[in-house]
Amino acid sequence: MPQDPHSAVTNEPEDSAAVMVEQAAVLQAPSEGSQGEAQHATSEGLEQVENYRRPEHFAPESWTPPSATLPDIGEASFGPPPPAPETVHGPDDRVQITNTNVYPWRVHCYLLITARDNTLYQGTGWMIGPHTLATAGHVVYIKGSGVAGRDGWVKSIQVMPGRNGGSLPYGSITCTSFRSVLGWTNDGDENYDYGAIITPSNTGSTTGWFGFGVYSDSDLLKTTGNIAGYPGDKPAGTLWYAARGIDSVAARKVYYDIDTAGGQSGSSVYRIDNGNRYGVAIHAYGGARVNSGTRFTTPVFNNYAAWKA
Amino acid sequence: MSDRESAVEITGVVRDASGAPVAGAHVLFTDGPVPLPDIAALTDGGGGFSLAAPAPGDYTILCRADPVLGSPGTARATVHVGPPGRGAAAAQVRVELTLG
């Protein structure tokens, strides 16, 4: 009998693995945390950042089309991709966030990842509960690296909530407990590229966390997508924010031209609804024309609900 | 559905202008022939890093180092990755980056 690719897996012994529970999808609520300040969002679904306005799509003459049609990474390994969205990135409109000890910024965490072979990588995660972060599957489980001894569960991840350069307002937490799903760990399928980090302490109670939810195609296409994370092309360990509309959606993916860079794998792609933040996807891939993340579908939602329990 | 086990490893060393290896620098893809996992490598104590190129083609690599971690500066390189050899040991492309 074929296994469900959303079947949850963990690097811990089998009997402690979370079990996926079938349930009707409902929104998981956010929390602003127990300490410090919280910042309100705008009525347009954006974070309040001085001088930041949501960029609109750019005129066709403002960019140079690629000289060749670029296939999606999934096509190389897994066959035809979903319909390719037509979009452009335009100028870099990311803005740096420096008040990272304020909600919602402190929810975003810099991740220093040590792989099985001790190579080092940088990623991003976001709190979804008192002791759970959402992130990309390839952050916690390396697949198809081409290097013997590197593939598999990473050795450890140092989680730094709200890092701002050399400042760690909530310290650094060493984590060794991870979750993902068979669709990623067995098959390396980007449609299932999601995972979680379980922290040994309840840091999320202090920082707060984002909710997450399952939304229809039409809901997603009319919403503003927000992303904050730790891009590697900016000064070390600094947090950057950008927002734009969602470009297109597929059954298990969300596509957007919100600017990102290497190091932002695992970032929250979130919407603001009645002042509350809800993750709609987990950022995973950067592309020449469009970036993408793993969509919160009902099985994804159910796994994260179990992992934050 | 198949595994992505045909990646080619891009390894390299980041050095400052004097030739000394730089630890803690970020190294990431800024362009490639296919969408790429948005992860960045960090150089180790010997300035070494490793990135996986999942498909043949030209990749642009950006390195950024900051005074917080050592010598500051940036470097860029374009790396051509050919198809992995059949039945051979793991394919590898080597690149040297010097901070400017």
Short mmCIF file of C-alpha atoms in Angstrom, two decimals:
data_model
loop_
_atom_site.label_atom_id
_atom_site.label_comp_id
_atom_site.label_asym_id
_atom_site.label_seq_id
_atom_site.Cartn_x
_atom_site.Cartn_y
_atom_site.Cartn_z
CA MET A 1 0.00 0.00 0.00
CA PRO A 2 1.56 3.35 -1.00
CA GLN A 3 2.44 5.67 1.81
CA ASP A 4 0.92 9.13 2.09
CA PRO A 5 3.70 11.64 1.33
CA HIS A 6 2.30 13.86 4.07
CA SER A 7 3.02 11.10 6.63
CA ALA A 8 4.97 12.80 9.38
CA VAL A 9 8.52 11.66 10.14
CA THR A 10 11.05 12.71 12.73
CA ASN A 11 14.70 12.18 13.62
CA GLU A 12 13.60 10.95 17.04
CA PRO A 13 12.64 7.36 17.94
CA GLU A 14 9.42 6.19 16.29
CA ASP A 15 7.30 6.08 19.42
CA SER A 16 7.73 9.82 19.99
CA ALA A 17 6.76 10.82 16.45
CA ALA A 18 3.69 12.98 16.06
CA VAL A 19 0.83 11.28 14.30
CA MET A 20 -1.15 13.08 11.64
CA VAL A 21 -4.73 13.51 12.68
CA GLU A 22 -7.48 13.97 10.12
CA GLN A 23 -9.51 16.98 11.09
CA ALA A 24 -11.37 19.83 9.50
CA ALA A 25 -9.03 22.72 8.71
CA VAL A 26 -9.44 25.73 10.92
CA LEU A 27 -7.19 28.69 11.56
CA GLN A 28 -4.51 28.25 14.18
CA ALA A 29 -4.40 31.41 16.26
CA PRO A 30 -1.33 33.60 16.68
CA SER A 31 -0.01 34.95 19.98
CA GLU A 32 1.82 38.20 20.64
CA GLY A 33 3.87 36.65 23.46
CA SER A 34 4.11 37.40 27.12
CA GLN A 35 6.65 40.20 27.18
CA GLY A 36 7.53 43.43 25.44
CA GLU A 37 5.90 45.44 22.72
CA ALA A 38 3.68 44.48 19.82
CA GLN A 39 3.30 46.42 16.60
CA HIS A 40 0.04 46.76 14.73
CA ALA A 41 -0.29 46.10 11.02
CA THR A 42 -1.83 48.45 8.45
CA SER A 43 -5.33 48.05 7.11
CA GLU A 44 -3.80 47.12 3.71
CA GLY A 45 -2.37 43.89 5.10
CA LEU A 46 1.18 45.25 5.39
CA GLU A 47 3.48 45.59 8.35
CA GLN A 48 4.05 49.16 9.54
CA VAL A 49 7.58 49.92 8.42
CA GLU A 50 8.66 53.51 7.96
CA ASN A 51 8.65 54.57 4.30
CA TYR A 52 7.67 51.08 3.12
CA ARG A 53 4.94 50.83 0.50
CA ARG A 54 3.87 47.67 -1.22
CA PRO A 55 5.47 47.71 -4.68
CA GLU A 56 3.20 47.07 -7.60
CA HIS A 57 4.07 44.96 -10.61
CA PHE A 58 6.60 46.63 -12.82
CA ALA A 59 6.04 47.69 -16.40
CA PRO A 60 7.30 45.20 -18.97
CA GLU A 61 9.94 47.62 -20.25
CA SER A 62 11.56 47.81 -16.83
CA TRP A 63 13.06 44.33 -17.06
CA THR A 64 14.96 42.18 -19.50
CA PRO A 65 13.29 38.88 -20.32
CA PRO A 66 15.42 35.78 -19.83
CA SER A 67 17.09 34.60 -23.03
CA ALA A 68 15.83 31.06 -22.55
CA THR A 69 12.77 29.46 -21.04
CA LEU A 70 13.77 28.29 -17.59
CA PRO A 71 12.24 25.02 -16.43
CA ASP A 72 11.11 24.58 -12.86
CA ILE A 73 13.49 22.53 -10.70
CA GLY A 74 10.78 19.91 -10.26
CA GLU A 75 10.79 19.23 -14.01
CA ALA A 76 14.34 17.91 -13.86
CA SER A 77 13.44 15.19 -11.40
CA PHE A 78 9.71 14.84 -11.17
CA GLY A 79 8.15 15.68 -14.50
CA PRO A 80 6.13 18.67 -15.71
CA PRO A 81 5.76 21.56 -13.26
CA PRO A 82 2.57 23.47 -12.53
CA PRO A 83 1.77 26.27 -15.03
CA ALA A 84 4.64 28.76 -14.96
CA PRO A 85 3.52 32.16 -13.71
CA GLU A 86 4.47 35.25 -15.66
CA THR A 87 6.00 37.70 -13.26
CA VAL A 88 9.03 39.84 -12.60
CA HIS A 89 11.04 40.69 -9.52
CA GLY A 90 11.92 44.27 -10.41
CA PRO A 91 14.13 46.35 -8.09
CA ASP A 92 15.11 45.05 -4.67
CA ASP A 93 12.54 46.53 -2.29
CA ARG A 94 13.49 44.70 0.89
CA VAL A 95 13.77 46.86 4.00
CA GLN A 96 15.81 46.08 7.09
CA ILE A 97 14.03 45.58 10.40
CA THR A 98 16.08 46.68 13.40
CA ASN A 99 13.48 46.63 16.22
CA THR A 100 13.58 42.83 16.24
CA ASN A 101 12.57 42.54 19.90
CA VAL A 102 9.05 43.74 19.02
CA TYR A 103 6.20 41.44 17.88
CA PRO A 104 5.85 40.40 15.04
CA TRP A 105 9.57 40.66 14.19
CA ARG A 106 10.79 38.57 17.14
CA VAL A 107 8.81 35.58 15.80
CA HIS A 108 11.34 35.21 12.94
CA CYS A 109 14.44 33.23 13.80
CA TYR A 110 17.91 33.07 12.29
CA LEU A 111 18.97 29.42 11.91
CA LEU A 112 22.59 28.24 11.98
CA ILE A 113 22.45 24.69 10.65
CA THR A 114 25.13 22.04 11.15
CA ALA A 115 24.74 19.22 8.64
CA ARG A 116 25.66 15.58 9.28
CA ASP A 117 29.12 16.15 7.78
CA ASN A 118 29.57 19.36 9.84
CA THR A 119 29.15 21.73 6.90
CA LEU A 120 27.36 24.92 7.93
CA TYR A 121 24.29 26.56 6.43
CA GLN A 122 22.02 29.48 7.18
CA GLY A 123 18.22 29.44 7.05
CA THR A 124 15.12 31.00 8.59
CA GLY A 125 12.30 29.69 10.78
CA TRP A 126 9.27 31.18 12.51
CA MET A 127 7.56 30.39 15.77
CA ILE A 128 4.15 28.71 15.47
CA GLY A 129 3.78 27.74 19.13
CA PRO A 130 5.54 27.82 22.50
CA HIS A 131 8.20 25.29 21.43
CA THR A 132 7.78 24.81 17.68
CA LEU A 133 9.14 26.55 14.59
CA ALA A 134 7.98 26.05 11.04
CA THR A 135 10.68 25.91 8.36
CA ALA A 136 11.49 24.26 5.04
CA GLY A 137 12.00 20.50 4.85
CA HIS A 138 15.43 20.99 3.31
CA VAL A 139 16.48 22.96 6.40
CA VAL A 140 16.01 20.01 8.75
CA TYR A 141 16.61 17.11 6.33
CA ILE A 142 19.15 17.45 3.51
CA LYS A 143 18.16 15.58 0.37
CA GLY A 144 20.04 15.05 -2.88
CA SER A 145 23.13 17.09 -1.95
CA GLY A 146 25.38 14.93 -4.09
CA VAL A 147 27.67 14.43 -1.11
CA ALA A 148 27.86 11.12 0.72
CA GLY A 149 27.50 11.63 4.44
CA ARG A 150 25.61 14.91 4.21
CA ASP A 151 22.11 13.79 3.26
CA GLY A 152 19.73 13.06 6.12
CA TRP A 153 18.63 14.79 9.31
CA VAL A 154 20.91 17.68 10.17
CA LYS A 155 23.01 17.32 13.30
CA SER A 156 21.77 20.44 15.07
CA ILE A 157 20.29 23.89 14.52
CA GLN A 158 21.00 26.96 16.61
CA VAL A 159 17.81 28.99 16.73
CA MET A 160 18.19 32.74 17.32
CA PRO A 161 14.78 34.47 17.63
CA GLY A 162 14.77 38.09 16.50
CA ARG A 163 18.50 38.20 15.76
CA ASN A 164 19.71 41.64 14.68
CA GLY A 165 23.33 41.40 13.59
CA GLY A 166 25.39 40.84 16.70
CA SER A 167 22.37 41.27 18.99
CA LEU A 168 20.48 38.17 20.17
CA PRO A 169 17.53 39.53 22.20
CA TYR A 170 16.30 36.02 23.06
CA GLY A 171 19.62 34.20 23.03
CA SER A 172 20.51 31.13 21.01
CA ILE A 173 18.81 27.76 21.50
CA THR A 174 20.48 24.56 20.31
CA CYS A 175 17.87 22.22 18.84
CA THR A 176 18.22 18.57 17.84
CA SER A 177 14.57 17.52 17.46
CA PHE A 178 13.13 17.81 13.95
CA ARG A 179 10.04 16.89 11.95
CA SER A 180 9.25 16.55 8.26
CA VAL A 181 7.20 14.28 5.98
CA LEU A 182 7.90 11.27 3.75
CA GLY A 183 7.19 13.28 0.59
CA TRP A 184 10.35 15.22 1.37
CA THR A 185 12.59 12.75 3.24
CA ASN A 186 11.90 9.83 0.88
CA ASP A 187 11.24 11.54 -2.42
CA GLY A 188 12.79 15.01 -2.20
CA ASP A 189 9.60 16.35 -3.77
CA GLU A 190 9.46 20.16 -3.53
CA ASN A 191 5.67 19.96 -3.10
CA TYR A 192 6.32 18.44 0.33
CA ASP A 193 9.30 20.61 1.29
CA TYR A 194 8.27 21.51 4.83
CA GLY A 195 9.42 20.68 8.33
CA ALA A 196 9.59 21.78 11.93
CA ILE A 197 12.06 22.37 14.73
CA ILE A 198 11.10 21.51 18.30
CA THR A 199 12.84 23.72 20.86
CA PRO A 200 13.82 22.33 24.29
CA SER A 201 12.35 25.39 26.02
CA ASN A 202 9.14 27.40 25.64
CA THR A 203 10.78 30.44 24.03
CA GLY A 204 7.69 30.99 21.90
CA SER A 205 5.69 31.88 24.99
CA THR A 206 7.90 34.94 25.31
CA THR A 207 8.31 35.86 21.64
CA GLY A 208 4.80 34.96 20.57
CA TRP A 209 4.03 33.15 17.34
CA PHE A 210 2.15 33.36 14.07
CA GLY A 211 -1.02 31.49 13.30
CA PHE A 212 -1.44 29.59 10.06
CA GLY A 213 -4.36 28.65 7.88
CA VAL A 214 -5.69 26.94 4.81
CA TYR A 215 -7.08 29.41 2.28
CA SER A 216 -8.79 29.00 -1.06
CA ASP A 217 -7.08 29.91 -4.33
CA SER A 218 -9.21 33.02 -4.73
CA ASP A 219 -8.47 34.15 -1.17
CA LEU A 220 -4.73 33.78 -1.68
CA LEU A 221 -4.70 35.52 -5.05
CA LYS A 222 -6.25 38.67 -3.65
CA THR A 223 -4.15 38.87 -0.51
CA THR A 224 -0.89 40.67 0.21
CA GLY A 225 1.96 38.25 0.87
CA ASN A 226 4.47 39.30 3.53
CA ILE A 227 7.90 37.72 4.04
CA ALA A 228 10.56 38.43 6.67
CA GLY A 229 13.79 36.49 6.96
CA TYR A 230 17.55 36.41 7.04
CA PRO A 231 18.97 36.74 3.50
CA GLY A 232 22.62 35.85 3.06
CA ASP A 233 23.32 38.75 0.69
CA LYS A 234 22.75 41.26 3.50
CA PRO A 235 24.90 41.97 6.59
CA ALA A 236 25.28 38.92 8.82
CA GLY A 237 22.20 37.96 10.80
CA THR A 238 20.05 40.95 9.83
CA LEU A 239 16.29 40.70 9.33
CA TRP A 240 14.66 41.98 6.13
CA TYR A 241 11.01 42.42 5.13
CA ALA A 242 9.16 42.74 1.83
CA ALA A 243 5.58 42.39 0.61
CA ARG A 244 3.73 42.00 -2.68
CA GLY A 245 0.70 40.27 -4.04
CA ILE A 246 0.57 36.50 -4.43
CA ASP A 247 1.27 35.76 -8.08
CA SER A 248 -0.26 32.33 -8.56
CA VAL A 249 -1.13 29.18 -6.68
CA ALA A 250 -0.92 25.46 -7.37
CA ALA A 251 -2.38 22.58 -5.40
CA ARG A 252 0.61 22.38 -3.05
CA LYS A 253 2.60 25.53 -3.85
CA VAL A 254 2.28 29.30 -3.66
CA TYR A 255 4.19 31.52 -6.13
CA TYR A 256 5.13 35.16 -5.56
CA ASP A 257 7.67 37.71 -6.68
CA ILE A 258 8.40 38.97 -3.19
CA ASP A 259 12.17 39.43 -3.04
CA THR A 260 14.16 36.78 -1.19
CA ALA A 261 17.74 35.43 -1.21
CA GLY A 262 19.66 32.38 -0.07
CA GLY A 263 19.29 32.12 3.70
CA GLN A 264 15.55 32.78 3.67
CA SER A 265 14.55 29.16 3.22
CA GLY A 266 11.91 28.42 5.83
CA SER A 267 10.59 31.98 6.11
CA SER A 268 6.93 32.59 6.74
CA VAL A 269 4.86 33.70 3.79
CA TYR A 270 2.02 35.29 5.73
CA ARG A 271 -1.09 37.36 5.41
CA ILE A 272 -2.56 39.84 7.84
CA ASP A 273 -6.23 39.33 8.61
CA ASN A 274 -7.99 41.58 11.12
CA GLY A 275 -4.59 42.53 12.51
CA ASN A 276 -3.55 38.91 13.04
CA ARG A 277 -0.72 37.16 11.16
CA TYR A 278 -1.37 33.79 9.51
CA GLY A 279 1.19 31.76 7.58
CA VAL A 280 -0.08 30.67 4.17
CA ALA A 281 3.14 29.04 2.90
CA ILE A 282 6.70 28.18 3.93
CA HIS A 283 9.24 29.84 1.66
CA ALA A 284 11.58 27.31 0.05
CA TYR A 285 12.81 28.20 -3.48
CA GLY A 286 14.22 31.23 -5.22
CA GLY A 287 13.90 31.50 -8.98
CA ALA A 288 14.96 33.85 -11.74
CA ARG A 289 11.39 34.98 -12.35
CA VAL A 290 9.38 33.83 -9.35
CA ASN A 291 9.91 32.47 -5.84
CA SER A 292 7.84 29.78 -4.22
CA GLY A 293 6.84 28.15 -0.99
CA THR A 294 5.02 25.08 0.26
CA ARG A 295 1.33 25.85 0.63
CA PHE A 296 -0.65 25.26 3.82
CA THR A 297 -3.08 22.63 2.65
CA THR A 298 -5.18 20.57 5.05
CA PRO A 299 -2.54 17.82 5.56
CA VAL A 300 0.19 20.44 6.06
CA PHE A 301 -2.02 22.27 8.51
CA ASN A 302 -2.79 19.07 10.41
CA ASN A 303 0.86 18.13 10.68
CA TYR A 304 1.85 21.52 12.05
CA ALA A 305 -1.09 21.48 14.46
CA ALA A 306 0.22 18.15 15.79
CA TRP A 307 3.84 19.33 15.87
CA LYS A 308 3.00 22.43 17.94
CA ALA A 309 0.97 20.44 20.50
CA MET B 1 9.00 9.79 -8.62
CA SER B 2 12.77 9.76 -8.39
CA ASP B 3 15.32 10.98 -5.90
CA ARG B 4 17.33 14.07 -6.62
CA GLU B 5 20.66 12.32 -6.34
CA SER B 6 22.35 13.81 -9.40
CA ALA B 7 23.40 17.08 -7.77
CA VAL B 8 26.91 18.30 -8.42
CA GLU B 9 28.80 19.67 -5.44
CA ILE B 10 30.33 23.14 -5.77
CA THR B 11 33.08 23.51 -3.20
CA GLY B 12 35.34 26.46 -2.62
CA VAL B 13 37.39 28.59 -0.33
CA VAL B 14 36.86 32.24 0.54
CA ARG B 15 40.01 34.28 1.11
CA ASP B 16 40.69 37.90 1.97
CA ALA B 17 42.99 40.13 -0.08
CA SER B 18 46.04 38.77 1.72
CA GLY B 19 45.10 35.20 0.87
CA ALA B 20 44.03 34.24 4.39
CA PRO B 21 40.89 32.03 4.62
CA VAL B 22 37.75 33.78 5.90
CA ALA B 23 35.44 31.97 8.31
CA GLY B 24 31.74 32.77 8.76
CA ALA B 25 31.15 34.30 5.33
CA HIS B 26 27.80 33.68 3.60
CA VAL B 27 27.91 32.02 0.20
CA LEU B 28 24.74 31.73 -1.87
CA PHE B 29 23.41 31.33 -5.37
CA THR B 30 22.05 34.51 -6.92
CA ASP B 31 21.31 32.99 -10.31
CA GLY B 32 21.03 29.52 -11.75
CA PRO B 33 19.40 27.48 -14.50
CA VAL B 34 16.55 26.29 -12.25
CA PRO B 35 14.81 27.52 -9.07
CA LEU B 36 17.06 26.70 -6.13
CA PRO B 37 16.55 26.03 -2.43
CA ASP B 38 16.97 29.44 -0.77
CA ILE B 39 19.63 28.33 1.66
CA ALA B 40 23.06 29.89 2.19
CA ALA B 41 26.32 28.18 3.10
CA LEU B 42 28.60 29.51 5.82
CA THR B 43 32.36 29.13 5.49
CA ASP B 44 34.12 26.99 8.06
CA GLY B 45 37.33 27.76 9.94
CA GLY B 46 39.37 27.12 6.80
CA GLY B 47 37.16 29.36 4.64
CA GLY B 48 35.59 26.32 2.97
CA PHE B 49 32.00 25.98 1.80
CA SER B 50 29.84 23.57 -0.21
CA LEU B 51 26.71 24.15 -2.27
CA ALA B 52 24.67 21.64 -4.28
CA ALA B 53 23.94 22.40 -7.95
CA PRO B 54 20.89 20.29 -8.86
CA ALA B 55 21.12 20.67 -12.65
CA PRO B 56 23.72 21.41 -15.31
CA GLY B 57 24.15 25.07 -16.25
CA ASP B 58 25.73 28.34 -15.19
CA TYR B 59 25.42 29.44 -11.58
CA THR B 60 26.27 32.84 -10.12
CA ILE B 61 27.66 32.66 -6.60
CA LEU B 62 27.77 35.60 -4.22
CA CYS B 63 29.92 35.67 -1.12
CA ARG B 64 29.43 38.23 1.60
CA ALA B 65 31.61 38.57 4.67
CA ASP B 66 31.05 41.02 7.49
CA PRO B 67 33.23 42.68 10.08
CA VAL B 68 31.10 41.00 12.77
CA LEU B 69 32.72 37.70 11.81
CA GLY B 70 36.10 38.71 10.34
CA SER B 71 37.31 40.32 7.16
CA PRO B 72 34.56 42.30 5.36
CA GLY B 73 33.96 42.30 1.61
CA THR B 74 32.09 40.64 -1.20
CA ALA B 75 33.02 38.40 -4.11
CA ARG B 76 31.17 36.95 -7.08
CA ALA B 77 31.90 34.08 -9.39
CA THR B 78 30.15 32.34 -12.25
CA VAL B 79 30.49 28.59 -12.19
CA HIS B 80 29.68 26.24 -15.03
CA VAL B 81 28.34 22.87 -13.98
CA GLY B 82 28.29 20.03 -16.48
CA PRO B 83 26.21 16.89 -16.21
CA PRO B 84 27.34 14.48 -13.50
CA GLY B 85 29.45 11.57 -14.73
CA ARG B 86 27.82 8.19 -14.97
CA GLY B 87 29.11 5.67 -12.44
CA ALA B 88 31.92 7.97 -11.40
CA ALA B 89 32.64 9.25 -7.95
CA ALA B 90 30.62 12.28 -6.85
CA ALA B 91 31.08 15.11 -9.33
CA GLN B 92 32.60 18.30 -7.96
CA VAL B 93 33.37 21.82 -9.15
CA ARG B 94 35.93 23.89 -7.29
CA VAL B 95 35.92 27.70 -7.03
CA GLU B 96 38.15 30.23 -5.27
CA LEU B 97 36.63 33.51 -4.06
CA THR B 98 38.72 36.51 -3.03
CA LEU B 99 37.00 39.28 -1.12
CA GLY B 100 37.17 42.71 -2.67
#
